């Protein structure tokens, strides 16, 4: 049993996801490397960077996002499961669906859709103009 330093819910969700994809701890080679970059003495003294290699698929992951080794171990496994899921499920994966949704949102609107949207905007502005305060002659005297 590996402890990752995160909540039991997150750890349980990761384990469940790994099991559903057929990823086992015995198939993962884990190494710890000295991190590089910002951090000063702390980074130079401790090996917080985590390297994982999934032997059956030959997928490699390196993670040094956080200052703590335990959290980096969790994040590295999550990245590994994302990569394996993308490889196995392709278009069906959650990540792929998210990317596709963003692509659809950014897609240019057709001329017809633009015209329809502009007509709605014009109608709305006419409504607002109709609501504006118009002084009556009696009020001015």
Coordinates of N, CA, C and O in Angstrom, one line a residue:
X1 N 0.8 -1.2 0.0 CA 0.0 0.0 0.0 C 0.9 1.2 0.0 O 1.8 1.4 0.8
X2 N 0.6 2.1 -1.0 CA 1.4 3.3 -1.1 C 0.6 4.5 -0.6 O -0.6 4.7 -0.9
X3 N 1.3 5.4 0.2 CA 0.6 6.6 0.8 C 1.0 7.8 -0.1 O 2.2 8.0 -0.3
X4 N 0.1 8.6 -0.5 CA 0.4 9.7 -1.4 C 0.2 11.1 -0.7 O 0.5 12.1 -1.3
X5 N -0.2 11.1 0.5 CA -0.3 12.4 1.2 C -1.5 13.3 0.7 O -1.4 14.5 0.8
X6 N -2.5 12.7 0.2 CA -3.7 13.4 -0.3 C -4.9 12.8 0.4 O -4.7 11.8 1.1
X7 N -6.1 13.3 0.3 CA -7.2 12.8 0.9 C -7.6 11.4 0.5 O -7.2 11.0 -0.6
X8 N -8.2 10.7 1.4 CA -8.6 9.3 1.1 C -9.5 9.2 -0.2 O -9.4 8.3 -0.9
X9 N -10.4 10.2 -0.3 CA -11.3 10.2 -1.5 C -10.5 10.3 -2.8 O -10.8 9.5 -3.7
X10 N -9.5 11.2 -2.8 CA -8.7 11.4 -4.1 C -7.9 10.1 -4.3 O -7.8 9.6 -5.5
X11 N -7.3 9.6 -3.3 CA -6.5 8.4 -3.4 C -7.4 7.2 -3.9 O -7.0 6.4 -4.8
X12 N -8.6 7.1 -3.3 CA -9.5 6.0 -3.7 C -9.9 6.1 -5.1 O -10.0 5.1 -5.9
X13 N -10.2 7.4 -5.5 CA -10.6 7.6 -6.9 C -9.5 7.2 -7.9 O -9.8 6.6 -9.0
X14 N -8.3 7.6 -7.6 CA -7.2 7.2 -8.4 C -7.0 5.7 -8.5 O -6.8 5.1 -9.6
X15 N -7.1 5.0 -7.4 CA -6.9 3.6 -7.3 C -8.0 2.9 -8.2 O -7.7 2.0 -9.0
X16 N -9.2 3.4 -8.0 CA -10.4 2.8 -8.8 C -10.1 3.0 -10.3 O -10.4 2.1 -11.1
X17 N -9.7 4.2 -10.7 CA -9.4 4.5 -12.1 C -8.3 3.6 -12.6 O -8.3 3.1 -13.8
X18 N -7.2 3.4 -11.8 CA -6.1 2.6 -12.2 C -6.5 1.2 -12.4 O -6.2 0.5 -13.4
X19 N -7.4 0.7 -11.5 CA -7.9 -0.7 -11.6 C -8.8 -0.9 -12.9 O -8.7 -1.9 -13.5
X20 N -9.6 0.1 -13.2 CA -10.5 0.0 -14.3 C -9.7 0.0 -15.6 O -10.1 -0.6 -16.6
X21 N -8.5 0.6 -15.6 CA -7.6 0.6 -16.8 C -6.7 -0.5 -16.9 O -5.9 -0.7 -17.8
X22 N -6.6 -1.3 -15.8 CA -5.7 -2.4 -15.7 C -4.2 -2.0 -15.4 O -3.3 -2.6 -15.9
X23 N -4.1 -0.9 -14.7 CA -2.7 -0.5 -14.3 C -2.4 -1.0 -12.9 O -3.2 -0.6 -11.9
X24 N -1.4 -1.7 -12.7 CA -1.0 -2.3 -11.4 C 0.3 -1.7 -11.0 O 1.2 -1.4 -11.8
X25 N 0.5 -1.6 -9.6 CA 1.7 -1.0 -9.1 C 2.9 -1.9 -9.4 O 4.0 -1.3 -9.6
X26 N 2.7 -3.2 -9.6 CA 3.9 -4.1 -9.9 C 4.4 -3.8 -11.3 O 5.6 -4.1 -11.6
X27 N 3.6 -3.2 -12.2 CA 4.0 -2.9 -13.6 C 4.6 -1.5 -13.7 O 5.1 -1.1 -14.8
X28 N 4.7 -0.8 -12.6 CA 5.3 0.6 -12.6 C 6.7 0.6 -12.0 O 6.8 0.1 -10.8
X29 N 7.6 1.2 -12.7 CA 9.0 1.4 -12.1 C 9.0 2.8 -11.7 O 8.7 3.8 -12.4
X30 N 9.3 3.0 -10.4 CA 9.3 4.4 -9.8 C 10.7 4.7 -9.3 O 11.4 4.0 -8.6
X31 N 11.2 5.9 -9.7 CA 12.5 6.4 -9.3 C 12.3 7.9 -8.8 O 11.4 8.6 -9.3
X32 N 13.2 8.3 -8.0 CA 13.2 9.6 -7.5 C 14.5 10.3 -7.9 O 15.6 9.8 -7.7
X33 N 14.3 11.5 -8.4 CA 15.4 12.3 -9.0 C 15.5 13.7 -8.3 O 14.4 14.2 -7.8
X34 N 16.6 14.2 -8.2 CA 16.7 15.6 -7.6 C 16.1 16.6 -8.6 O 16.3 16.5 -9.8
X35 N 15.2 17.4 -8.0 CA 14.5 18.4 -8.8 C 15.5 19.5 -9.3 O 16.5 19.7 -8.7
X36 N 15.0 20.2 -10.3 CA 15.8 21.3 -10.8 C 15.0 22.6 -10.8 O 13.7 22.5 -10.6
X37 N 15.6 23.7 -10.9 CA 14.8 25.0 -11.0 C 14.8 25.7 -9.6 O 15.7 25.5 -8.8
X38 N 13.7 26.5 -9.4 CA 13.6 27.3 -8.2 C 13.4 26.4 -7.0 O 12.9 25.3 -7.0
X39 N 13.9 26.9 -5.8 CA 13.7 26.2 -4.6 C 15.0 26.2 -3.7 O 14.9 26.0 -2.5
X40 N 16.1 26.6 -4.3 CA 17.3 26.8 -3.4 C 17.8 25.5 -2.8 O 17.8 24.4 -3.4
X41 N 18.2 25.6 -1.5 CA 18.8 24.5 -0.8 C 17.9 23.3 -0.7 O 18.3 22.1 -0.9
X42 N 16.6 23.5 -0.5 CA 15.7 22.4 -0.3 C 15.7 21.5 -1.5 O 15.7 20.3 -1.4
X43 N 15.6 22.1 -2.7 CA 15.6 21.4 -4.0 C 16.9 20.6 -4.2 O 16.9 19.5 -4.6
X44 N 18.0 21.2 -3.8 CA 19.3 20.6 -4.0 C 19.6 19.4 -3.1 O 20.4 18.6 -3.4
X45 N 18.9 19.4 -1.9 CA 19.2 18.4 -0.9 C 18.2 17.2 -1.1 O 18.6 16.1 -0.7
X46 N 17.0 17.4 -1.5 CA 16.0 16.3 -1.6 C 15.6 15.9 -3.0 O 15.7 16.6 -3.9
X47 N 15.2 14.6 -3.1 CA 14.8 14.1 -4.4 C 13.3 14.1 -4.5 O 12.6 13.1 -4.1
X48 N 12.7 15.2 -4.9 CA 11.3 15.4 -4.9 C 10.7 15.1 -6.3 O 9.5 14.9 -6.4
X49 N 11.5 15.0 -7.3 CA 11.0 14.7 -8.7 C 10.8 13.2 -8.8 O 11.6 12.4 -8.4
X50 N 9.6 12.9 -9.3 CA 9.2 11.5 -9.4 C 9.2 11.1 -10.9 O 8.7 11.8 -11.8
X51 N 9.8 9.9 -11.2 CA 9.9 9.4 -12.5 C 9.1 8.0 -12.5 O 9.4 7.2 -11.7
X52 N 8.2 7.9 -13.4 CA 7.4 6.6 -13.5 C 7.5 6.1 -14.9 O 7.5 6.8 -15.8
X53 N 7.6 4.7 -15.0 CA 7.6 4.1 -16.3 C 6.7 2.9 -16.2 O 6.8 2.0 -15.3
X54 N 5.7 2.9 -17.0 CA 4.7 1.8 -17.1 C 5.3 0.7 -18.1 O 5.4 1.0 -19.3
X55 N 5.7 -0.4 -17.5 CA 6.4 -1.4 -18.3 C 5.6 -2.0 -19.5 O 6.2 -2.0 -20.6
X56 N 4.4 -2.3 -19.4 CA 3.6 -2.9 -20.5 C 3.5 -1.9 -21.7 O 3.6 -2.3 -22.8
X57 N 3.3 -0.6 -21.4 CA 3.0 0.3 -22.5 C 4.3 1.2 -22.8 O 4.3 1.9 -23.8
X58 N 5.3 1.1 -22.0 CA 6.5 1.9 -22.1 C 6.3 3.4 -22.0 O 7.1 4.2 -22.6
X59 N 5.2 3.8 -21.4 CA 4.9 5.2 -21.2 C 5.7 5.7 -20.0 O 5.7 5.1 -18.9
X60 N 6.4 6.8 -20.1 CA 7.2 7.4 -19.1 C 6.6 8.8 -18.7 O 6.1 9.5 -19.5
X61 N 6.7 9.0 -17.3 CA 6.2 10.3 -16.8 C 7.1 10.8 -15.8 O 7.7 10.1 -15.0
X62 N 7.4 12.1 -15.8 CA 8.3 12.8 -14.9 C 7.5 13.9 -14.3 O 6.9 14.7 -15.0
X63 N 7.5 14.1 -12.9 CA 6.7 15.1 -12.3 C 7.5 15.7 -11.1 O 8.0 15.1 -10.3
X64 N 7.6 17.1 -11.2 CA 8.2 17.8 -10.1 C 7.4 19.1 -9.9 O 7.9 20.2 -9.6
X65 N 6.1 19.0 -9.9 CA 5.1 20.1 -9.8 C 5.1 20.7 -8.4 O 5.1 21.9 -8.3
X66 N 5.2 19.8 -7.4 CA 5.1 20.3 -6.0 C 6.4 20.1 -5.3 O 7.3 19.5 -5.8
X67 N 6.5 20.7 -4.1 CA 7.8 20.6 -3.3 C 7.9 19.3 -2.6 O 8.9 18.9 -2.0
X68 N 6.7 18.5 -2.5 CA 6.7 17.3 -1.7 C 6.7 16.1 -2.6 O 5.9 16.0 -3.5
X69 N 7.5 15.1 -2.2 CA 7.7 13.9 -3.0 C 6.3 13.1 -3.0 O 5.9 12.6 -4.1
X70 N 5.7 13.0 -1.9 CA 4.4 12.2 -1.8 C 3.4 12.8 -2.7 O 2.7 12.0 -3.4
X71 N 3.2 14.1 -2.8 CA 2.2 14.7 -3.7 C 2.6 14.5 -5.1 O 1.8 14.2 -6.0
X72 N 3.9 14.6 -5.4 CA 4.4 14.4 -6.8 C 4.2 13.0 -7.2 O 3.9 12.7 -8.4
X73 N 4.3 12.0 -6.3 CA 4.0 10.6 -6.6 C 2.5 10.5 -7.1 O 2.2 9.8 -8.0
X74 N 1.6 11.1 -6.3 CA 0.2 11.1 -6.7 C -0.1 11.7 -8.0 O -0.7 11.1 -8.9
X75 N 0.5 12.9 -8.2 CA 0.3 13.6 -9.5 C 0.8 12.8 -10.7 O 0.2 12.7 -11.8
X76 N 2.0 12.2 -10.5 CA 2.7 11.5 -11.6 C 1.8 10.3 -12.0 O 1.6 10.0 -13.1
X77 N 1.2 9.6 -11.0 CA 0.3 8.5 -11.3 C -0.9 8.9 -12.0 O -1.5 8.3 -12.9
X78 N -1.4 10.1 -11.6 CA -2.6 10.6 -12.3 C -2.3 11.0 -13.7 O -3.1 10.7 -14.6
X79 N -1.2 11.5 -14.0 CA -0.7 11.9 -15.4 C -0.6 10.6 -16.2 O -1.0 10.5 -17.3
X80 N 0.0 9.6 -15.5 CA 0.2 8.3 -16.2 C -1.1 7.6 -16.6 O -1.3 7.2 -17.7
X81 N -2.1 7.7 -15.7 CA -3.4 7.1 -16.0 C -4.1 7.9 -17.1 O -4.7 7.3 -18.0
X82 N -3.9 9.2 -17.1 CA -4.5 10.0 -18.2 C -3.9 9.6 -19.5 O -4.6 9.5 -20.5
X83 N -2.6 9.4 -19.6 CA -1.9 9.1 -20.8 C -2.4 7.7 -21.3 O -2.6 7.5 -22.5
X84 N -2.4 6.7 -20.4 CA -2.8 5.4 -20.7 C -4.3 5.4 -21.2 O -4.7 4.7 -22.1
X85 N -5.2 6.1 -20.5 CA -6.6 6.2 -20.8 C -6.7 6.8 -22.2 O -7.5 6.3 -23.1
X86 N -6.0 7.8 -22.5 CA -6.0 8.5 -23.8 C -5.6 7.5 -24.9 O -6.2 7.4 -26.0
X87 N -4.6 6.7 -24.6 CA -4.1 5.7 -25.6 C -5.1 4.6 -25.8 O -5.4 4.2 -26.9
X88 N -5.8 4.1 -24.7 CA -6.7 3.0 -24.8 C -8.1 3.4 -25.4 O -8.6 2.8 -26.3
X89 N -8.6 4.5 -24.8 CA -10.0 4.9 -25.2 C -10.0 5.9 -26.3 O -11.1 6.1 -26.9
X90 N -9.0 6.6 -26.5 CA -9.0 7.6 -27.6 C -10.0 8.6 -27.5 O -10.0 9.4 -26.5
X91 N -10.9 8.7 -28.4 CA -12.0 9.8 -28.4 C -12.9 9.7 -27.2 O -13.5 10.7 -26.9
X92 N -13.0 8.5 -26.6 CA -14.0 8.4 -25.5 C -13.5 9.0 -24.2 O -14.3 9.2 -23.3
X93 N -12.2 9.2 -24.1 CA -11.6 9.6 -22.8 C -12.2 11.0 -22.4 O -12.5 11.8 -23.2
X94 N -12.2 11.2 -21.1 CA -12.7 12.5 -20.5 C -11.9 13.7 -21.0 O -12.4 14.7 -21.4
X95 N -10.6 13.5 -21.1 CA -9.7 14.6 -21.5 C -10.0 14.9 -23.0 O -10.1 16.1 -23.3
X96 N -10.2 13.9 -23.8 CA -10.5 14.1 -25.2 C -11.8 14.8 -25.4 O -12.0 15.7 -26.2
X97 N -12.8 14.4 -24.6 CA -14.1 15.1 -24.6 C -14.0 16.6 -24.2 O -14.7 17.4 -24.8
X98 N -13.2 16.8 -23.2 CA -13.0 18.2 -22.8 C -12.4 19.1 -23.9 O -12.9 20.2 -24.2
X99 N -11.4 18.5 -24.5 CA -10.7 19.2 -25.6 C -11.7 19.5 -26.8 O -11.7 20.6 -27.4
X100 N -12.5 18.5 -27.1 CA -13.4 18.6 -28.2 C -14.5 19.6 -27.9 O -14.9 20.4 -28.8
X101 N -14.9 19.7 -26.6 CA -15.9 20.7 -26.2 C -15.4 22.1 -26.4 O -16.1 23.0 -26.9
X102 N -14.1 22.3 -26.0 CA -13.5 23.6 -26.1 C -13.4 24.0 -27.6 O -13.6 25.1 -28.0
X103 N -13.0 23.0 -28.4 CA -12.9 23.2 -29.9 C -14.2 23.7 -30.5 O -14.3 24.6 -31.3
X104 N -15.3 23.0 -30.1 CA -16.6 23.4 -30.6 C -17.0 24.8 -30.1 O -17.6 25.5 -30.9
X105 N -16.6 25.2 -28.9 CA -17.0 26.5 -28.4 C -16.2 27.6 -29.2 O -16.8 28.7 -29.4
X106 N -15.0 27.3 -29.6 CA -14.2 28.3 -30.3 C -14.5 28.3 -31.8 O -14.0 29.3 -32.5
X107 N -15.2 27.4 -32.3 CA -15.5 27.3 -33.7 C -16.2 28.5 -34.2 O -17.1 29.0 -33.5
X108 N -15.9 29.0 -35.4 CA -16.6 30.2 -35.9 C -18.1 29.9 -36.2 O -18.4 28.9 -36.6
X109 N -18.9 30.9 -35.9 CA -20.3 30.8 -36.2 C -20.6 30.9 -37.7 O -19.9 31.7 -38.4
X110 N -21.6 30.3 -38.1 CA -22.0 30.4 -39.5 C -22.7 31.8 -39.7 O -23.1 32.4 -38.8
X111 N -22.8 32.2 -41.0 CA -23.4 33.5 -41.3 C -24.8 33.6 -40.8 O -25.3 34.6 -40.2
X112 N -25.5 32.5 -41.0 CA -26.9 32.4 -40.6 C -27.0 32.6 -39.0 O -27.9 33.3 -38.6
X113 N -26.2 31.9 -38.3 CA -26.2 32.0 -36.9 C -25.8 33.4 -36.4 O -26.4 33.9 -35.5
X114 N -24.9 34.0 -37.1 CA -24.5 35.4 -36.7 C -25.7 36.4 -37.0 O -25.9 37.2 -36.1
X115 N -26.3 36.2 -38.1 CA -27.5 37.1 -38.4 C -28.6 36.9 -37.4 O -29.2 37.9 -36.9
X116 N -28.8 35.7 -37.0 CA -29.9 35.4 -36.0 C -29.5 36.1 -34.7 O -30.4 36.7 -34.0
X117 N -28.3 35.9 -34.3 CA -27.8 36.5 -33.0 C -27.9 38.0 -33.0 O -28.4 38.6 -32.1
X118 N -27.5 38.6 -34.2 CA -27.6 40.1 -34.3 C -29.1 40.6 -34.3 O -29.4 41.6 -33.7
X119 N -30.0 39.8 -34.9 CA -31.4 40.2 -34.9 C -31.9 40.2 -33.5 O -32.7 41.1 -33.0
X120 N -31.5 39.2 -32.7 CA -32.0 39.1 -31.3 C -31.4 40.3 -30.5 O -32.1 40.8 -29.7
X121 N -30.2 40.6 -30.8 CA -29.6 41.8 -30.1 C -30.3 43.1 -30.4 O -30.6 43.9 -29.5
X122 N -30.7 43.2 -31.7 CA -31.5 44.4 -32.1 C -32.8 44.5 -31.4 O -33.2 45.5 -30.9
X123 N -33.5 43.3 -31.3 CA -34.8 43.3 -30.6 C -34.6 43.7 -29.2 O -35.5 44.4 -28.6
X124 N -33.6 43.2 -28.5 CA -33.4 43.5 -27.1 C -33.1 44.9 -26.9 O -33.6 45.6 -26.0
X125 N -32.3 45.5 -27.8 CA -32.0 47.0 -27.7 C -33.3 47.8 -27.9 O -33.5 48.8 -27.2
X126 N -34.1 47.4 -28.8 CA -35.4 48.1 -29.0 C -36.3 48.0 -27.7 O -36.9 49.0 -27.3
X127 N -36.3 46.9 -27.1 CA -37.0 46.7 -25.8 C -36.5 47.7 -24.8 O -37.3 48.3 -24.1
X128 N -35.2 47.7 -24.7 CA -34.6 48.6 -23.7 C -34.9 50.1 -24.0 O -35.1 50.9 -23.0
X129 N -34.8 50.4 -25.2 CA -35.1 51.8 -25.6 C -36.6 52.2 -25.2 O -36.8 53.3 -24.8
X130 N -37.4 51.2 -25.4 CA -38.9 51.4 -25.1 C -39.1 51.6 -23.6 O -40.0 52.2 -23.1
X131 N -38.2 51.1 -22.8 CA -38.3 51.2 -21.3 C -37.7 52.5 -20.7 O -37.9 52.8 -19.6
X132 N -37.0 53.2 -21.6 CA -36.3 54.4 -21.1 C -37.4 55.5 -20.6 O -38.5 55.5 -21.1
X133 N -37.0 56.3 -19.7 CA -37.9 57.3 -19.1 C -38.1 58.4 -20.1 O -37.1 59.0 -20.6
X134 N -39.4 58.7 -20.4 CA -39.7 59.8 -21.3 C -40.5 60.8 -20.5 O -41.6 60.4 -20.1
X135 N -40.1 62.0 -20.3 CA -40.9 63.0 -19.5 C -42.1 63.4 -20.3 O -42.2 63.5 -21.5
X136 N -43.2 63.5 -19.5 CA -44.5 63.9 -20.1 C -44.6 65.4 -20.0 O -43.9 66.1 -19.2
X137 N -45.4 66.0 -20.8 CA -45.6 67.5 -20.8 C -46.0 68.0 -19.5 O -45.6 69.1 -19.1
X138 N -46.9 67.3 -18.8 CA -47.4 67.8 -17.5 C -46.3 67.9 -16.5 O -46.3 68.7 -15.6
X139 N -45.3 66.9 -16.6 CA -44.2 66.9 -15.6 C -43.2 68.1 -15.9 O -42.6 68.6 -14.9
X140 N -43.2 68.6 -17.1 CA -42.2 69.7 -17.4 C -42.8 71.0 -16.9 O -42.0 72.0 -16.7
X141 N -44.1 71.2 -16.8 CA -44.6 72.5 -16.4 C -44.6 72.7 -14.9 O -44.4 72.1 -14.1

